[in-house]
Amino acid sequence: MPNPPTDLAGHNPSSEDIGSPNMPYARSVPAKPQSASDLPRPDLVFEKLLKRSNTDNSETYSGGLSSLTFAFGTLVIHSVFFTDRGSASINNKTSSYFDLAPLYGDLPSQKDEIRDKGQGRGLLHPDCFADTRMLFLPPAAAVLLVLFNRNHNHIAQELLTRNEKGVWSNPPPVDPATRTKQDDEIFENACLINMRHFVNIVITDYVGGVMGMASRGGGWPGNAEVLHVRNCDTSSKNQLSVLFNILYRWHATLSALDTNWIEEALERVVHSRDWDHLGPTDYERGAKNAKPHGAVKDRVFAGLERLPNGHFADKDLSEILHVATEEPAGFFRARGTPAVMRCVELLGIEQARQWNICTLNEFRSWLGLLPFTSFEDWNAAPEIAHAARELYGNIDRLELYPGLHAEGRNGDGFGKRYPLLRVDTMRNGLLLDAVSLIRGDPHLTTYFTLENATEWGFNDVARDHHNKAFGGHIHKILKRTLPQNFPDNSVYTWFPMSTPAAMKANKHLPENPSNPWEFNRPTTILES
Ligand code: HEM
């Protein structure tokens, strides 16, 4: 069903392919043509506005968010962005839906590789995922995908065992055609339920955390009415825009540990640590050297080995997640992007120029925010405002890319109306986009029927607004897929997107006298 289903593609006859893979990105804000010669050199923009300074202490910025937050974030963005830079038109190789494409893939051939079709049970091969990009990110992201693989298989097994409609056979039919049909049906239904778990985490633990509500456990932002100021269609489909592709390049959020990881990974493929001089061509060279090998189901990452049954050891996966939970994330800020990301950032700045996207102030106007009237209005730090003025001269010329990623952290006029969310351009954009994507996704409405998701599936994804995590959802996946390593009284289980240190200091954490909170790293309950 994901990516989207064939029948979904016909849902709105006026826009048949909207949201499908291999479509051009949309453009939400028209831009006036700008000549690249009028713009500052990308390397200067990076150097003066974006590059993390040596004295920067990233952990002071994120308000207790853990690096696992942004490992999950990479699943979110890789679900909806896969720019084909080789294409003359602006192609997005993946769909515009939170459909777990990094797990399932977009193309039928990718799905064929990850599915264990022969069993007729709708299963995936154990502990693998389709998107090779995830192999080149810090390993917590790959581990989270492995957990969604396990969750898929758990769901598929439940669907077949319960067989609510009584149309499947267990053991599966011997006749090849009937067996294939059964396998496809269970697979599609399990995908739909798995996606819903993913989206539940997006709208609770993740967006809530990024919006600055981590100390209360996140939750769907209470002021979603801000979205009524802009078109936020609840009925049709999604088409991602170039602007949000630029907005989500959250490389300033990388933790110190993630930064070390990517430094070592890049050094292995480009044989240099001269980050200040590595550019897009070095990145291309490195990407060629980093091609993954072997069948999807056999691939490994982070030096892990597969057990004879094809799984990774639970304790190995858990350790990676526990470490990512302990590691403080960075956050959006000027001069916060690690130097090692220079080559990727230059690509991003150049990409934005090729797309001829709007300026920061044009984007703000489109969002319903007052345009900034000075560089100080945009970033109150004198050295940042001064550097931007030297590069751009006039605040109305400030490009969207550095405008978003080097913006200060004070709210503007819109922020005053909604002070609790400390809304700035980034958070307004994020909130608008996330809510639109979810409201406009038929997988979560039109297609999430009893027929497709089953009664068990409906109950399985139901959110518990009063649980220990203030309505968060990620604990459900952790406890289900790594039951020995995520105990019920651990903050690692219920609040993995906040560091244990932040949770210990959190005055809002409800007391639990019968089973007191444990803030230390969980030890394996039983050897897995
Ligand atoms: C160490 C961690 C990370 C590494 C090594 C990394 C690396 C990269 C690379 C190599 C690209 C492709 C550049 C290009 O082809 O033009 C990219 C693009 C991107 N990154 Fe990251 N990234 C990391 C973390 C993140 C995080 C945490 C986020 C946001 C949550 C993020 C958001 C994006 C987005 C939105 C794009 C554009 C994707 C596309 O257009 O297909 N990245 N990143």
XYZ file of C-alpha atoms and ligand atoms in Angstrom:
571
model
C 0.000 0.000 0.000
C 2.697 2.599 0.685
C 4.330 4.872 -1.877
C 1.307 5.231 -2.674
C -0.916 2.295 -3.731
C -2.007 2.090 -7.341
C -5.606 2.773 -6.494
C -4.568 5.744 -4.388
C -2.829 7.194 -7.405
C -6.286 7.410 -8.997
C -7.870 8.958 -5.912
C -7.914 12.459 -7.354
C -8.278 12.353 -11.120
C -7.034 15.914 -11.521
C -3.635 15.104 -10.051
C -2.971 11.458 -10.641
C 0.688 11.304 -9.765
C 0.767 13.696 -6.850
C 2.911 12.279 -4.111
C 4.305 9.390 -6.150
C 8.043 8.701 -6.384
C 9.971 10.276 -9.275
C 7.919 13.439 -9.422
C 9.340 16.953 -9.500
C 9.298 18.745 -6.176
C 6.584 21.326 -5.781
C 7.395 24.986 -5.198
C 5.243 26.665 -2.583
C 6.570 30.217 -2.986
C 7.288 31.825 -6.344
C 10.756 33.387 -6.447
C 12.113 36.296 -8.403
C 14.996 35.232 -10.637
C 18.329 35.958 -8.979
C 21.683 35.869 -10.629
C 24.251 33.663 -8.899
C 26.832 36.374 -9.507
C 24.905 38.655 -7.119
C 25.138 36.068 -4.373
C 28.043 35.389 -2.030
C 30.255 32.360 -2.637
C 28.813 29.226 -0.983
C 32.077 28.527 0.850
C 31.948 32.012 2.415
C 28.337 31.512 3.442
C 29.321 28.245 5.131
C 32.445 29.675 6.736
C 30.860 32.831 8.137
C 27.335 31.746 9.026
C 27.094 27.981 9.323
C 30.362 26.344 10.331
C 30.475 25.130 13.945
C 33.030 27.108 15.916
C 35.720 25.374 17.932
C 34.301 26.766 21.156
C 30.763 25.631 20.381
C 29.310 23.274 22.942
C 26.446 21.723 21.059
C 24.758 20.183 24.057
C 23.766 23.537 25.512
C 21.294 24.187 22.700
C 18.852 21.348 22.418
C 17.133 21.589 25.795
C 17.909 17.988 26.694
C 17.085 16.357 23.370
C 19.152 13.272 22.698
C 20.923 12.432 19.471
C 18.363 9.649 18.999
C 15.853 12.417 18.201
C 17.703 13.304 15.032
C 18.526 9.696 14.197
C 14.753 9.293 14.067
C 14.679 12.586 12.135
C 16.782 11.046 9.398
C 14.134 8.326 8.997
C 11.525 11.044 8.640
C 13.393 13.053 6.035
C 14.580 10.024 4.083
C 10.934 8.921 3.892
C 10.077 11.999 1.861
C 13.255 13.344 0.222
C 15.541 11.591 -2.223
C 16.808 14.241 -4.612
C 18.069 13.011 -7.928
C 20.842 15.527 -8.487
C 21.625 13.985 -11.855
C 18.246 14.979 -13.218
C 17.642 18.164 -15.124
C 14.158 18.516 -13.687
C 13.700 18.621 -9.943
C 13.060 15.009 -9.219
C 12.258 13.447 -5.916
C 12.961 9.731 -6.216
C 10.784 8.901 -3.201
C 7.137 9.567 -2.432
C 5.868 12.547 -0.452
C 4.414 10.351 2.304
C 5.669 9.238 5.705
C 5.498 5.711 4.381
C 8.701 4.258 5.840
C 10.263 4.190 2.374
C 13.731 3.808 3.966
C 12.537 0.431 5.215
C 10.406 -0.764 2.306
C 11.969 1.080 -0.627
C 10.056 2.849 -3.378
C 10.491 0.590 -6.377
C 8.842 -2.826 -6.730
C 12.325 -4.293 -7.214
C 13.409 -2.885 -3.830
C 10.370 -4.366 -2.154
C 11.033 -7.716 -3.795
C 14.513 -7.721 -2.303
C 13.432 -7.010 1.231
C 10.315 -9.236 1.283
C 10.398 -12.894 2.234
C 7.600 -13.652 -0.203
C 7.997 -17.410 -0.351
C 6.414 -17.974 3.032
C 3.028 -16.512 2.134
C 2.985 -14.671 5.501
C 3.626 -11.073 4.388
C 7.030 -11.035 6.085
C 10.266 -9.131 5.512
C 13.669 -10.767 5.629
C 14.968 -10.333 9.173
C 16.570 -7.113 10.389
C 17.198 -5.451 7.014
C 16.032 -2.315 5.194
C 15.998 -1.027 1.634
C 17.575 2.439 1.684
C 21.346 2.251 1.358
C 21.681 5.932 2.366
C 20.981 4.835 5.928
C 24.161 2.747 5.958
C 26.182 5.955 5.751
C 24.614 7.717 8.699
C 25.463 7.236 12.383
C 24.192 3.748 13.277
C 21.243 4.607 15.543
C 19.200 5.452 12.436
C 19.843 2.015 10.928
C 18.969 0.360 14.240
C 15.635 2.196 14.347
C 14.894 0.882 10.860
C 15.725 -2.641 11.993
C 13.174 -2.190 14.778
C 10.530 -1.127 12.258
C 11.402 -4.258 10.264
C 10.789 -6.343 13.394
C 7.598 -4.440 14.066
C 6.389 -5.202 10.533
C 7.013 -8.898 11.051
C 5.290 -8.871 14.435
C 2.243 -7.195 12.867
C 2.190 -9.627 9.926
C 2.290 -12.598 12.303
C -0.555 -11.181 14.395
C -2.659 -10.501 11.294
C -2.276 -14.048 10.051
C -2.804 -15.668 13.445
C -5.950 -13.637 14.062
C -7.153 -13.891 10.472
C -10.080 -11.598 11.300
C -11.742 -11.888 7.916
C -11.140 -15.621 7.717
C -9.769 -15.386 4.185
C -6.196 -16.541 4.817
C -4.823 -20.007 5.543
C -2.336 -20.867 8.230
C -0.214 -22.709 7.242
C -0.264 -20.683 4.034
C -1.718 -22.214 0.869
C 0.448 -24.459 -1.281
C -0.961 -23.228 -4.600
C 1.539 -20.555 -5.781
C -1.029 -18.002 -6.979
C -3.120 -18.169 -3.808
C -0.001 -18.069 -1.674
C 1.264 -14.945 -3.484
C -2.118 -13.255 -3.103
C -2.146 -13.992 0.628
C 1.430 -12.784 1.021
C 0.638 -9.511 -0.782
C -2.478 -8.861 1.291
C -0.790 -9.440 4.644
C 2.234 -7.420 3.544
C 0.113 -4.421 2.516
C -1.950 -4.464 5.698
C 1.150 -4.806 7.872
C 2.822 -1.879 6.047
C -0.176 0.306 6.720
C -0.192 -0.463 10.446
C 3.583 -0.120 10.721
C 3.448 3.285 8.985
C 0.829 4.420 11.471
C 3.126 3.516 14.368
C 5.858 5.529 12.667
C 3.601 8.552 12.230
C 2.406 8.287 15.840
C 6.014 8.696 16.927
C 6.478 11.612 14.522
C 3.535 13.525 15.949
C 4.241 12.833 19.610
C 7.808 12.136 20.724
C 9.496 13.725 17.701
C 7.689 16.897 16.651
C 6.806 17.635 20.264
C 10.464 17.353 21.217
C 11.712 19.511 18.373
C 9.068 22.118 19.160
C 10.645 22.467 22.590
C 8.150 20.450 24.573
C 10.501 17.602 25.465
C 10.333 18.292 29.176
C 6.652 17.439 29.067
C 7.273 14.515 26.817
C 6.334 16.183 23.568
C 2.789 15.665 22.382
C 1.033 17.009 19.311
C 1.573 20.746 19.551
C -1.382 22.348 21.231
C -1.530 25.359 18.950
C -2.068 23.584 15.671
C -4.603 26.319 14.905
C -1.686 28.353 13.562
C -2.071 26.125 10.557
C -5.377 27.631 9.614
C -3.527 30.694 8.380
C -2.328 28.676 5.400
C -3.762 26.055 3.132
C -3.596 22.812 5.005
C -5.644 20.396 2.996
C -7.103 17.497 4.897
C -8.501 15.562 2.018
C -6.215 15.103 -0.930
C -2.537 14.247 -1.200
C 0.929 15.601 -0.552
C 3.640 16.923 -2.783
C 6.834 17.963 -1.037
C 8.333 21.274 -2.021
C 11.917 22.373 -2.566
C 11.566 24.815 0.301
C 11.034 22.094 2.848
C 13.888 20.087 1.386
C 16.085 23.051 2.310
C 14.386 23.628 5.645
C 14.986 20.114 6.932
C 18.747 20.010 6.374
C 19.310 19.955 10.100
C 23.017 19.246 10.121
C 23.551 21.620 13.050
C 21.768 19.068 15.227
C 24.588 16.537 14.944
C 25.951 15.523 18.338
C 29.652 15.390 19.132
C 29.553 11.602 18.827
C 27.773 11.703 15.466
C 30.297 14.257 14.266
C 33.178 11.932 15.188
C 31.408 9.100 13.464
C 30.962 10.973 10.200
C 34.530 12.267 10.346
C 35.842 8.728 10.506
C 33.431 7.492 7.837
C 34.358 10.315 5.456
C 38.061 9.895 6.062
C 37.772 6.219 5.103
C 36.406 7.117 1.666
C 38.189 10.382 0.818
C 41.483 9.693 2.649
C 41.697 13.211 4.077
C 40.701 15.095 7.221
C 41.109 18.523 5.686
C 37.441 19.377 6.221
C 37.943 23.067 5.419
C 38.930 22.247 1.880
C 36.834 19.213 1.034
C 34.073 20.164 -1.365
C 31.335 18.659 -3.522
C 33.737 16.828 -5.857
C 35.352 15.091 -2.864
C 31.887 14.137 -1.679
C 31.121 12.608 -5.104
C 34.421 10.705 -5.006
C 33.663 9.442 -1.501
C 30.137 8.419 -2.451
C 31.530 6.260 -5.267
C 33.906 4.533 -2.839
C 31.113 3.942 -0.350
C 28.809 1.805 -2.503
C 27.218 -0.977 -0.403
C 27.817 -4.588 -1.359
C 25.797 -7.770 -1.257
C 22.124 -8.610 -0.973
C 19.945 -6.337 1.132
C 19.165 -9.131 3.561
C 22.849 -9.801 4.276
C 24.019 -6.210 4.728
C 25.529 -5.148 8.029
C 26.456 -1.819 9.601
C 28.464 -0.454 12.539
C 30.633 -3.559 12.576
C 27.722 -5.742 13.754
C 27.484 -9.377 12.740
C 24.353 -11.309 11.962
C 23.437 -14.388 14.015
C 22.819 -17.686 12.155
C 19.061 -16.875 12.087
C 19.778 -13.652 10.171
C 19.031 -11.331 13.094
C 21.377 -8.975 14.871
C 21.862 -9.610 18.583
C 19.400 -7.593 20.662
C 22.120 -6.436 22.994
C 24.168 -5.001 20.093
C 21.198 -3.054 18.737
C 20.224 -1.872 22.216
C 23.678 -0.646 23.038
C 23.668 1.623 19.985
C 20.288 3.039 21.002
C 21.296 3.478 24.638
C 24.427 5.382 23.618
C 22.401 7.607 21.244
C 19.951 8.319 24.076
C 22.747 9.426 26.390
C 24.374 11.671 23.805
C 23.069 15.286 23.805
C 21.993 16.505 20.381
C 22.920 19.819 18.836
C 20.184 22.156 17.607
C 19.402 24.723 14.911
C 21.757 27.648 15.292
C 24.211 29.885 13.473
C 27.740 28.505 13.370
C 26.497 25.132 14.581
C 27.152 22.829 11.614
C 30.218 20.595 11.988
C 33.105 21.474 9.670
C 33.095 17.916 8.326
C 29.698 18.637 6.729
C 31.170 21.423 4.559
C 31.039 19.372 1.360
C 27.408 18.402 1.985
C 26.421 21.961 2.901
C 28.020 23.436 -0.210
C 25.990 20.969 -2.251
C 22.880 22.106 -0.417
C 23.524 25.817 -0.958
C 24.229 25.223 -4.651
C 21.156 23.011 -4.955
C 18.971 25.749 -3.501
C 20.359 28.209 -6.040
C 19.753 25.833 -8.939
C 16.173 25.510 -7.768
C 16.016 29.313 -7.611
C 14.102 29.229 -4.380
C 12.723 32.235 -2.565
C 14.503 34.335 0.059
C 14.006 33.966 3.804
C 11.684 36.968 3.970
C 9.584 35.729 1.027
C 9.239 32.397 2.839
C 8.239 34.145 6.061
C 5.566 36.147 4.287
C 4.189 32.952 2.784
C 4.100 31.371 6.241
C 2.124 34.340 7.525
C 5.067 35.726 9.520
C 6.233 39.316 9.507
C 9.331 39.740 7.335
C 12.519 40.615 9.220
C 13.392 44.278 8.914
C 17.082 44.040 9.822
C 19.808 41.447 10.219
C 19.652 42.010 13.985
C 15.942 41.229 13.871
C 16.878 37.893 12.314
C 19.810 37.075 14.596
C 20.513 39.216 17.622
C 24.140 38.019 17.941
C 26.135 41.017 16.600
C 28.862 38.937 14.962
C 26.315 36.845 13.030
C 24.196 39.829 11.973
C 27.354 41.671 10.906
C 28.665 38.705 8.885
C 25.333 38.295 7.112
C 25.162 42.013 6.324
C 28.623 41.852 4.781
C 27.563 38.902 2.634
C 24.097 40.045 1.569
C 23.904 43.796 2.188
C 20.142 43.827 2.683
C 17.996 41.517 4.828
C 15.536 41.085 1.941
C 18.300 39.416 -0.082
C 19.177 36.853 2.597
C 18.878 33.405 1.029
C 16.558 30.826 2.534
C 19.306 28.268 3.230
C 21.532 30.330 5.543
C 18.513 32.372 6.593
C 16.905 29.316 8.149
C 19.980 27.541 9.413
C 21.678 30.569 10.988
C 18.541 32.223 12.344
C 18.628 33.424 15.945
C 16.467 31.861 18.559
C 14.184 34.736 19.556
C 10.526 34.713 18.610
C 9.163 37.465 16.382
C 5.689 38.994 16.215
C 4.147 35.625 15.487
C 6.123 34.175 18.388
C 4.568 36.706 20.717
C 1.129 35.396 19.862
C 2.238 31.840 20.636
C 4.995 32.377 23.184
C 5.018 28.848 24.558
C 6.320 27.456 21.288
C 9.015 30.134 20.894
C 8.131 30.024 17.227
C 10.747 31.093 14.733
C 10.801 30.578 10.972
C 12.168 27.053 11.267
C 9.636 25.869 13.815
C 6.727 27.537 12.030
C 7.777 25.912 8.791
C 8.268 22.553 10.444
C 4.906 22.656 12.143
C 3.051 23.726 9.028
C 4.749 21.102 6.918
C 4.420 18.218 9.368
C 0.757 18.868 10.017
C -0.006 19.302 6.301
C 1.808 16.099 5.419
C -0.078 14.134 8.004
C -3.474 15.704 7.408
C -3.112 15.269 3.675
C -1.997 11.650 3.751
C -4.766 9.273 2.665
C -2.828 6.323 4.118
C -3.809 7.732 7.492
C -7.419 8.549 6.654
C -9.135 7.205 3.538
C -7.067 4.045 3.458
C -6.819 3.447 7.182
C -10.041 1.480 7.318
C -11.111 -1.518 9.370
C -10.937 -3.472 6.133
C -7.260 -2.638 5.595
C -5.980 -2.271 9.141
C -8.244 -4.795 10.930
C -9.718 -4.342 14.386
C -6.513 -5.627 15.988
C -4.499 -3.114 13.930
C -6.728 -0.231 15.028
C -6.165 -1.155 18.670
C -2.475 -1.722 18.115
C -1.847 1.811 16.848
C -4.235 3.521 19.268
C -2.426 6.282 21.123
C -2.621 6.329 24.894
C -2.711 10.038 25.746
C -2.311 9.364 29.466
C 0.626 6.991 29.457
C 3.883 7.567 31.354
C 5.403 9.410 28.382
C 2.647 12.082 28.239
C 1.177 10.366 25.184
C 4.474 9.433 23.499
C 4.548 6.294 21.392
C 8.131 5.167 20.758
C 8.264 3.022 23.907
C 5.790 0.671 22.260
C 8.204 -0.220 19.481
C 11.224 -0.470 21.812
C 9.457 -2.735 24.294
C 8.044 -4.909 21.552
C 11.167 -5.390 19.485
C 13.858 -5.345 22.202
C 11.902 -6.583 25.240
C 14.934 -7.684 27.236
C 16.732 -4.379 26.897
C 14.061 -1.742 27.446
C 12.529 -2.324 30.905
C 9.255 -0.759 31.966
C 10.699 1.541 34.632
C 13.485 3.020 32.502
C 13.579 6.548 31.095
C 15.508 4.994 28.177
C 12.297 3.145 27.274
C 9.791 5.972 27.664
C 11.882 9.053 26.830
C 14.696 8.002 24.486
C 14.506 11.353 22.679
C 15.594 13.138 25.860
C 18.860 12.387 27.615
C 18.546 10.493 30.927
C 20.270 13.458 32.596
C 17.545 15.799 31.285
C 14.827 13.425 32.459
C 16.379 13.177 35.903
C 16.229 16.970 36.176
C 12.695 17.093 34.745
C 10.247 18.339 37.375
C 7.281 17.181 35.276
C 8.191 13.500 35.392
C 5.386 11.833 37.341
C 6.447 9.842 40.391
C 5.995 6.139 40.144
C 6.370 4.801 43.713
C 5.478 1.175 42.929
C 8.113 0.980 40.193
C 10.515 3.937 40.614
C 12.143 5.407 37.535
C 15.565 4.065 36.636
C 17.919 6.622 35.080
C 20.940 4.396 34.550
C 21.578 2.509 31.348
C 19.418 -0.652 31.339
C 21.166 -3.952 31.743
C 19.841 -6.918 29.817
C 16.912 -8.411 31.722
C 17.575 -11.896 30.361
C 20.414 -12.727 28.015
C 19.027 -12.473 24.459
C 25.795 12.503 10.507
C 24.559 12.659 10.064
C 24.243 13.128 8.679
C 24.970 12.988 7.541
C 26.313 12.324 7.376
C 24.203 13.593 6.478
C 24.619 13.643 5.165
C 23.872 14.117 4.120
C 24.226 14.002 2.732
C 25.492 13.326 2.215
C 23.249 14.568 2.011
C 23.148 14.602 0.488
C 23.616 15.868 -0.084
C 23.292 15.879 -1.562
O 23.317 14.838 -2.206
O 22.994 16.971 -2.041
C 22.262 15.056 2.941
C 21.094 15.657 2.564
C 20.078 15.957 3.453
N 20.122 15.869 4.822
Fe 21.626 15.087 5.922
N 23.041 14.088 6.978
C 23.016 13.821 8.320
C 22.021 14.143 9.202
C 20.855 14.765 8.865
C 19.798 15.090 9.785
C 19.832 14.798 11.299
C 18.802 15.662 9.059
C 17.448 16.150 9.520
C 16.752 15.550 10.480
C 19.252 15.731 7.681
C 18.517 16.261 6.633
C 18.910 16.243 5.314
C 18.040 16.617 4.199
C 16.601 17.097 4.279
C 18.785 16.435 3.045
C 18.306 16.598 1.589
C 17.925 15.203 1.096
C 17.606 15.124 -0.375
O 17.416 16.151 -1.009
O 17.513 13.991 -0.883
N 20.488 15.167 7.594
N 22.669 14.780 4.215
